[in-house]
Tab-separated table of C-alpha atoms and ligand atoms in Angstrom:
chain	number	residue	atom	x	y	z
R	1345	MET	CA	-9.999	2.153	-9.166
R	1346	ASN	CA	-10.968	2.265	-5.494
R	1347	ILE	CA	-9.287	4.704	-3.158
R	1348	TYR	CA	-7.024	2.042	-1.673
R	1349	GLU	CA	-5.616	0.808	-4.968
R	1350	GLN	CA	-4.473	4.259	-5.994
R	1351	TYR	CA	-2.239	4.467	-2.910
R	1352	LEU	CA	-0.953	0.894	-2.768
R	1353	ARG	CA	2.240	-0.399	-4.354
R	1354	GLY	CA	0.854	-3.356	-6.248
R	1355	PRO	CA	4.235	-5.014	-6.911
R	1356	MET	CA	4.791	-5.228	-3.119
R	1357	MET	CA	1.783	-7.514	-2.709
R	1358	PRO	CA	1.058	-9.948	-1.238
R	1359	HIS	CA	1.708	-8.400	2.160
R	1360	ILE	CA	3.254	-10.389	4.994
R	1361	TRP	CA	0.442	-9.994	7.534
R	1362	CYS	CA	-1.283	-13.091	8.900
R	1363	SER	CA	-4.892	-13.896	8.274
R	1364	GLY	CA	-6.911	-12.207	11.050
R	1365	CYS	CA	-4.261	-9.572	11.792
R	1366	GLY	CA	-5.659	-6.080	12.458
R	1367	ASN	CA	-2.897	-4.207	10.642
R	1368	GLY	CA	-4.701	-4.126	7.279
R	1369	ILE	CA	-7.766	-2.507	8.848
R	1370	VAL	CA	-5.607	0.298	10.208
R	1371	LEU	CA	-3.864	0.697	6.849
R	1372	LYS	CA	-7.221	1.207	5.142
R	1373	ALA	CA	-8.341	3.722	7.785
R	1374	LEU	CA	-5.084	5.608	7.300
R	1375	LEU	CA	-5.576	5.723	3.521
R	1376	ARG	CA	-9.149	6.983	3.935
R	1377	ALA	CA	-7.907	9.735	6.254
R	1378	ILE	CA	-5.161	10.783	3.832
R	1379	HIS	CA	-7.596	10.730	0.924
R	1380	ARG	CA	-9.983	13.025	2.804
R	1381	LEU	CA	-7.158	15.385	3.756
R	1382	ASN	CA	-6.172	15.563	0.069
R	1383	VAL	CA	-2.446	15.674	0.842
R	1384	SER	CA	-0.266	15.448	-2.255
R	1385	ARG	CA	1.604	12.144	-2.166
R	1386	ASP	CA	4.845	14.028	-2.843
R	1387	ASP	CA	4.296	16.033	0.337
R	1388	LEU	CA	3.663	13.042	2.555
R	1389	CYS	CA	6.270	10.776	4.084
R	1390	MET	CA	5.706	7.637	6.129
R	1391	VAL	CA	8.439	6.472	8.431
R	1392	SER	CA	8.560	3.196	10.333
R	1393	GLY	CA	10.864	1.150	12.516
R	1394	ILE	CA	10.872	-2.646	12.755
R	1395	GLY	CA	8.001	-5.023	13.357
R	1396	CYS	CA	4.918	-6.368	11.610
R	1397	SER	CA	3.134	-2.994	11.470
R	1398	SER	CA	6.359	-1.291	10.440
R	1399	ARG	CA	6.152	-3.072	7.085
R	1400	LEU	CA	3.207	-0.801	6.234
R	1401	PRO	CA	5.157	2.015	4.511
R	1402	GLY	CA	6.542	-0.510	2.042
R	1403	TYR	CA	3.032	-1.110	0.755
R	1404	VAL	CA	2.022	2.499	0.095
R	1405	ASP	CA	2.977	4.845	-2.718
R	1406	PHE	CA	4.225	7.859	-0.770
R	1407	ASN	CA	7.724	8.886	0.233
R	1408	THR	CA	8.590	6.087	2.662
R	1409	LEU	CA	11.397	5.236	5.059
R	1410	HIS	CA	11.742	1.829	6.707
R	1411	THR	CA	14.338	2.483	9.387
R	1412	THR	CA	15.956	0.660	12.310
R	1413	HIS	CA	14.337	-0.838	15.384
R	1414	GLY	CA	12.947	1.854	17.666
R	1415	ARG	CA	14.372	4.774	15.684
R	1416	ALA	CA	11.471	5.773	13.453
R	1417	LEU	CA	10.762	8.925	15.466
R	1418	ALA	CA	14.436	9.925	15.375
R	1419	PHE	CA	14.556	9.593	11.572
R	1420	ALA	CA	11.219	11.395	11.302
R	1421	THR	CA	12.481	14.258	13.477
R	1422	GLY	CA	15.423	14.839	11.139
R	1423	LEU	CA	13.191	14.637	8.091
R	1424	LYS	CA	10.664	17.084	9.520
R	1425	LEU	CA	13.357	19.620	10.421
R	1426	ALA	CA	14.829	19.382	6.919
R	1427	ARG	CA	11.427	19.469	5.166
R	1428	PRO	CA	9.047	21.225	7.577
R	1429	HIS	CA	6.336	21.590	4.922
R	1430	MET	CA	5.950	17.801	4.657
R	1431	THR	CA	3.258	15.784	6.396
R	1432	VAL	CA	5.151	13.095	8.287
R	1433	VAL	CA	3.333	10.020	9.591
R	1434	VAL	CA	5.212	7.553	11.768
R	1435	ILE	CA	4.142	3.911	11.941
R	1436	SER	CA	5.312	1.980	14.971
R	1437	GLY	CA	4.443	-0.975	17.167
R	1438	ASP	CA	4.299	-1.076	20.947
R	1439	GLY	CA	7.735	-2.667	21.336
R	1440	ASP	CA	9.297	-0.454	18.681
R	1441	ALA	CA	7.842	2.826	19.994
R	1442	LEU	CA	7.884	2.276	23.735
R	1443	ALA	CA	10.790	-0.046	24.597
R	1444	ILE	CA	13.649	0.377	22.130
R	1445	GLY	CA	12.254	3.723	21.015
R	1446	GLY	CA	10.857	4.834	24.374
R	1447	ASN	CA	13.344	7.668	24.698
R	1448	HIS	CA	12.490	9.014	21.241
R	1449	PHE	CA	8.794	8.789	22.093
R	1450	ILE	CA	8.984	10.935	25.219
R	1451	HIS	CA	11.297	13.490	23.635
R	1452	ALA	CA	9.232	13.867	20.463
R	1453	ALA	CA	6.293	14.568	22.772
R	1454	ARG	CA	8.315	16.974	24.917
R	1455	ARG	CA	9.380	18.930	21.820
R	1456	ASN	CA	5.863	18.879	20.396
R	1457	ILE	CA	7.275	18.307	16.913
R	1458	ASP	CA	4.645	18.136	14.185
R	1459	LEU	CA	4.639	14.378	13.577
R	1460	THR	CA	1.702	11.978	13.667
R	1461	LEU	CA	2.541	8.695	15.364
R	1462	ILE	CA	0.202	5.782	14.745
R	1463	LEU	CA	1.093	3.279	17.424
R	1464	PHE	CA	-0.148	-0.212	16.576
R	1465	ASN	CA	-0.596	-1.782	20.002
R	1466	ASN	CA	-0.910	-5.560	19.796
R	1467	PHE	CA	0.525	-5.988	23.320
R	1468	ILE	CA	3.505	-8.039	22.180
R	1469	TYR	CA	6.537	-8.220	19.917
R	1470	GLY	CA	4.891	-10.047	17.030
R	1471	MET	CA	7.533	-10.238	14.321
R	1472	THR	CA	10.569	-10.640	16.535
R	1473	GLY	CA	9.480	-13.663	18.529
R	1474	GLY	CA	6.603	-13.030	20.922
R	1475	GLN	CA	8.511	-11.286	23.688
R	1476	CYS	CA	6.563	-9.167	26.183
R	1477	SER	CA	6.461	-5.468	25.378
R	1478	PRO	CA	5.873	-2.378	27.563
R	1479	THR	CA	2.115	-2.764	26.971
R	1480	THR	CA	1.712	-6.493	27.665
R	1481	PRO	CA	-0.984	-6.652	30.361
R	1482	LEU	CA	-0.251	-8.204	33.752
R	1483	GLU	CA	-0.433	-12.016	33.809
R	1484	ARG	CA	-0.456	-12.369	30.024
R	1485	LEU	CA	1.923	-14.910	28.502
R	1486	ALA	CA	4.842	-14.135	26.220
R	1487	THR	CA	8.010	-15.998	25.267
R	1488	THR	CA	9.881	-13.882	27.807
R	1489	ALA	CA	7.046	-14.152	30.343
R	1490	PRO	CA	6.217	-17.877	30.250
R	1491	TYR	CA	4.630	-17.739	33.724
R	1492	GLY	CA	2.788	-14.479	33.103
R	1493	GLN	CA	3.826	-10.852	32.835
R	1494	ILE	CA	4.670	-9.271	36.208
R	1495	GLU	CA	5.659	-5.794	34.927
R	1496	PRO	CA	2.775	-3.296	34.889
R	1497	PRO	CA	2.080	-2.007	31.370
R	1498	PHE	CA	2.304	1.577	30.182
R	1499	ASP	CA	-0.913	3.413	29.474
R	1500	VAL	CA	0.238	4.748	26.084
R	1501	CYS	CA	-2.118	7.725	26.034
R	1502	ARG	CA	-1.394	8.882	29.571
R	1503	LEU	CA	2.321	8.584	28.857
R	1504	ALA	CA	1.964	10.650	25.664
R	1505	GLU	CA	-0.034	13.333	27.445
R	1506	ALA	CA	2.357	13.505	30.409
R	1507	ALA	CA	5.371	13.788	28.092
R	1508	GLY	CA	3.841	16.724	26.188
R	1509	ALA	CA	1.961	15.438	23.116
R	1510	THR	CA	-0.760	17.867	22.054
R	1511	TYR	CA	-3.169	15.406	20.364
R	1512	VAL	CA	-3.746	12.044	21.996
R	1513	ALA	CA	-6.329	9.521	20.823
R	1514	ARG	CA	-7.106	5.831	21.078
R	1515	GLY	CA	-9.017	3.623	18.683
R	1516	THR	CA	-9.405	-0.027	17.840
R	1517	ALA	CA	-9.251	-2.018	14.631
R	1518	TYR	CA	-12.886	-3.000	15.182
R	1519	HIS	CA	-14.062	0.648	15.227
R	1520	ALA	CA	-12.619	1.307	11.779
R	1521	SER	CA	-14.667	4.348	10.792
R	1522	GLN	CA	-13.921	6.073	14.093
R	1523	LEU	CA	-10.282	5.336	13.406
R	1524	ASP	CA	-10.008	7.343	10.211
R	1525	ARG	CA	-11.481	10.366	12.006
R	1526	LEU	CA	-8.952	9.984	14.816
R	1527	ILE	CA	-6.086	9.725	12.332
R	1528	GLU	CA	-7.375	12.669	10.302
R	1529	GLY	CA	-7.547	14.771	13.470
R	1530	GLY	CA	-4.008	13.781	14.390
R	1531	ILE	CA	-2.612	14.771	11.001
R	1532	ARG	CA	-4.493	18.077	11.072
R	1533	SER	CA	-3.236	18.930	14.546
R	1534	ARG	CA	-0.055	21.030	14.444
R	1535	GLY	CA	2.188	19.328	16.985
R	1536	PHE	CA	3.025	15.845	18.182
R	1537	SER	CA	0.004	13.593	17.719
R	1538	VAL	CA	-0.276	10.074	19.076
R	1539	ILE	CA	-3.019	7.717	17.954
R	1540	GLU	CA	-2.863	4.414	19.808
R	1541	VAL	CA	-4.686	1.671	17.908
R	1542	LEU	CA	-5.477	-1.676	19.497
R	1543	VAL	CA	-4.853	-4.340	16.871
R	1544	PRO	CA	-5.498	-8.072	17.151
R	1545	CYS	CA	-2.441	-10.279	16.752
R	1546	PRO	CA	-4.093	-13.695	16.716
R	1547	THR	CA	-0.946	-15.557	15.662
R	1548	ILE	CA	1.501	-14.595	18.380
R	1549	TYR	CA	-0.451	-12.915	21.199
R	1550	GLY	CA	-3.901	-14.424	20.760
R	1551	ARG	CA	-2.812	-18.017	20.349
R	1552	ARG	CA	-0.424	-18.004	23.305
R	1553	ASN	CA	-3.044	-16.393	25.539
R	1554	ARG	CA	-5.978	-18.450	24.223
R	1555	LEU	CA	-7.908	-15.369	23.075
R	1556	GLY	CA	-9.334	-16.984	19.964
R	1557	ASP	CA	-8.924	-16.059	16.330
R	1558	GLY	CA	-8.883	-12.595	14.772
R	1559	VAL	CA	-12.670	-12.383	14.722
R	1560	ALA	CA	-12.892	-13.262	18.432
R	1561	MET	CA	-10.297	-10.630	19.234
R	1562	LEU	CA	-12.204	-7.999	17.232
R	1563	LYS	CA	-15.370	-9.037	19.072
R	1564	TRP	CA	-13.584	-8.400	22.357
R	1565	GLN	CA	-12.781	-4.884	21.145
R	1566	LYS	CA	-16.392	-4.328	20.140
R	1567	GLU	CA	-17.633	-5.373	23.573
R	1568	ASN	CA	-15.053	-3.603	25.689
R	1569	ALA	CA	-14.465	-0.230	24.034
R	1570	VAL	CA	-16.209	2.779	25.587
R	1571	GLU	CA	-16.214	6.084	23.738
R	1572	VAL	CA	-14.701	8.838	25.870
R	1573	ARG	CA	-17.925	10.893	26.207
R	1574	ALA	CA	-19.779	7.837	27.492
R	1575	ALA	CA	-16.829	6.945	29.716
R	1576	ARG	CA	-17.017	10.323	31.472
R	1577	LYS	CA	-20.471	9.400	32.768
R	1578	LEU	CA	-19.262	6.123	34.289
R	1579	ASP	CA	-17.526	5.626	37.610
R	1580	PRO	CA	-14.107	3.928	37.831
R	1581	ASN	CA	-15.632	0.569	38.833
R	1582	GLU	CA	-17.776	0.486	35.705
R	1583	LEU	CA	-14.708	1.262	33.581
R	1584	GLU	CA	-12.600	-1.531	35.080
R	1585	GLY	CA	-11.209	-3.644	32.216
R	1586	LYS	CA	-12.697	-1.368	29.543
R	1587	VAL	CA	-10.838	0.490	26.806
R	1588	VAL	CA	-11.635	4.195	26.521
R	1589	THR	CA	-11.538	5.374	22.902
R	1590	GLY	CA	-11.754	8.690	21.071
R	1591	VAL	CA	-9.771	11.915	21.339
R	1592	LEU	CA	-8.560	11.787	24.934
R	1593	PHE	CA	-6.480	14.950	25.122
R	1594	THR	CA	-5.632	18.036	23.089
R	1595	ALA	CA	-3.601	21.131	23.929
R	1596	GLN	CA	-2.090	24.164	22.235
R	1597	ARG	CA	1.634	24.583	22.687
R	1598	PRO	CA	4.508	25.941	20.526
R	1599	GLU	CA	5.533	23.490	17.819
R	1600	TYR	CA	9.212	22.569	17.592
R	1601	CYS	CA	9.931	23.290	13.890
R	1602	GLN	CA	8.248	26.691	14.102
R	1603	GLU	CA	10.252	27.525	17.213
R	1604	TYR	CA	13.431	26.389	15.470
R	1605	GLU	CA	12.715	28.554	12.424
R	1606	ARG	CA	11.903	31.526	14.649
R	1607	MET	CA	15.155	31.113	16.534
R	1608	MET	CA	17.179	30.837	13.305
R	1609	ALA	CA	15.537	33.967	11.884
R	1610	ARG	CA	16.335	35.829	15.099
R	1611	VAL	CA	19.946	34.647	15.184
R	1612	GLN	CA	20.573	35.326	11.493
R	1613	GLY	CA	18.744	38.652	11.611
R	1614	LYS	CA	21.046	39.876	14.367
R	1615	GLY	CA	24.098	38.677	12.477
R	1616	GLU	CA	24.892	36.215	15.244
R	1617	ARG	CA	26.601	32.968	14.372
R	1618	GLY	CA	24.270	30.058	13.858
R	1619	LEU	CA	24.455	27.031	16.091
V	773	LIG	FE1	-0.228	-9.505	12.651
V	773	LIG	FE2	0.639	-10.874	14.771
V	773	LIG	FE3	0.810	-11.944	12.324
V	773	LIG	FE4	2.373	-9.917	13.056
V	773	LIG	S1	2.396	-11.969	13.929
V	773	LIG	S2	1.276	-10.111	11.107
V	773	LIG	S3	0.997	-8.685	14.368
V	773	LIG	S4	-1.080	-11.438	13.434
V	774	LIG	MG1	3.704	-5.197	19.036
């Protein structure tokens, strides 16, 4: 049995993802990272919201929660506080995590709660109808931007860093082996980790914007990604239109569950009433 089969829920196959979609590549990278980390499947929980990528937890044999649109981080926060020993991985898309769930995103980062968010960025709402999302680039077409997007997109990683995340990385579906290292690092890091992954959505985003099929979209990633150490040697003009990948930011800061436990021990130790 290969390493993927031992973690997949066979009866849930076939999956719903389109031919050429990047989600399966990220799923395999995630399974390789978990396999290397040797986390017991009983001690790992995957939580997702709504969207194409958010179907992922249904396909894997861990503790899994498929929750409501935008609320994966809120469910995961409650789970982590109740079971702080568990490794909690949150699967979310760009619309799910940054529009509907944008408040949960910034506050999970501010708290520095020990969750690992894998943010599948396909630049659009794929499953729910092709609407523009907070990462749709300027001028790109969407069902809700038929003449081109005029709202500037979020830079996911800069937003995560500014809000307080302590491990921030970006990868692409094309750079699959780099991706499992980025995910592994995020799970190891004790605090809020964000791994943004650029994934091709040839069916909804690619077709509407004439970007070609899944292979063409992966080729674009191959040609336009610049690893962060190489990027530091380039000037801003040379980086125009490029995607900087790798671990972009790390920091050490108190983690929320530890702080909560410390506070409760202090309050209970003094005989004070709990909150
Ligand atoms: Fe993937 Fe896009 Fe198809 Fe959704 S609609 S499964 S994101 S290719
Ligand atoms: Mg999306």
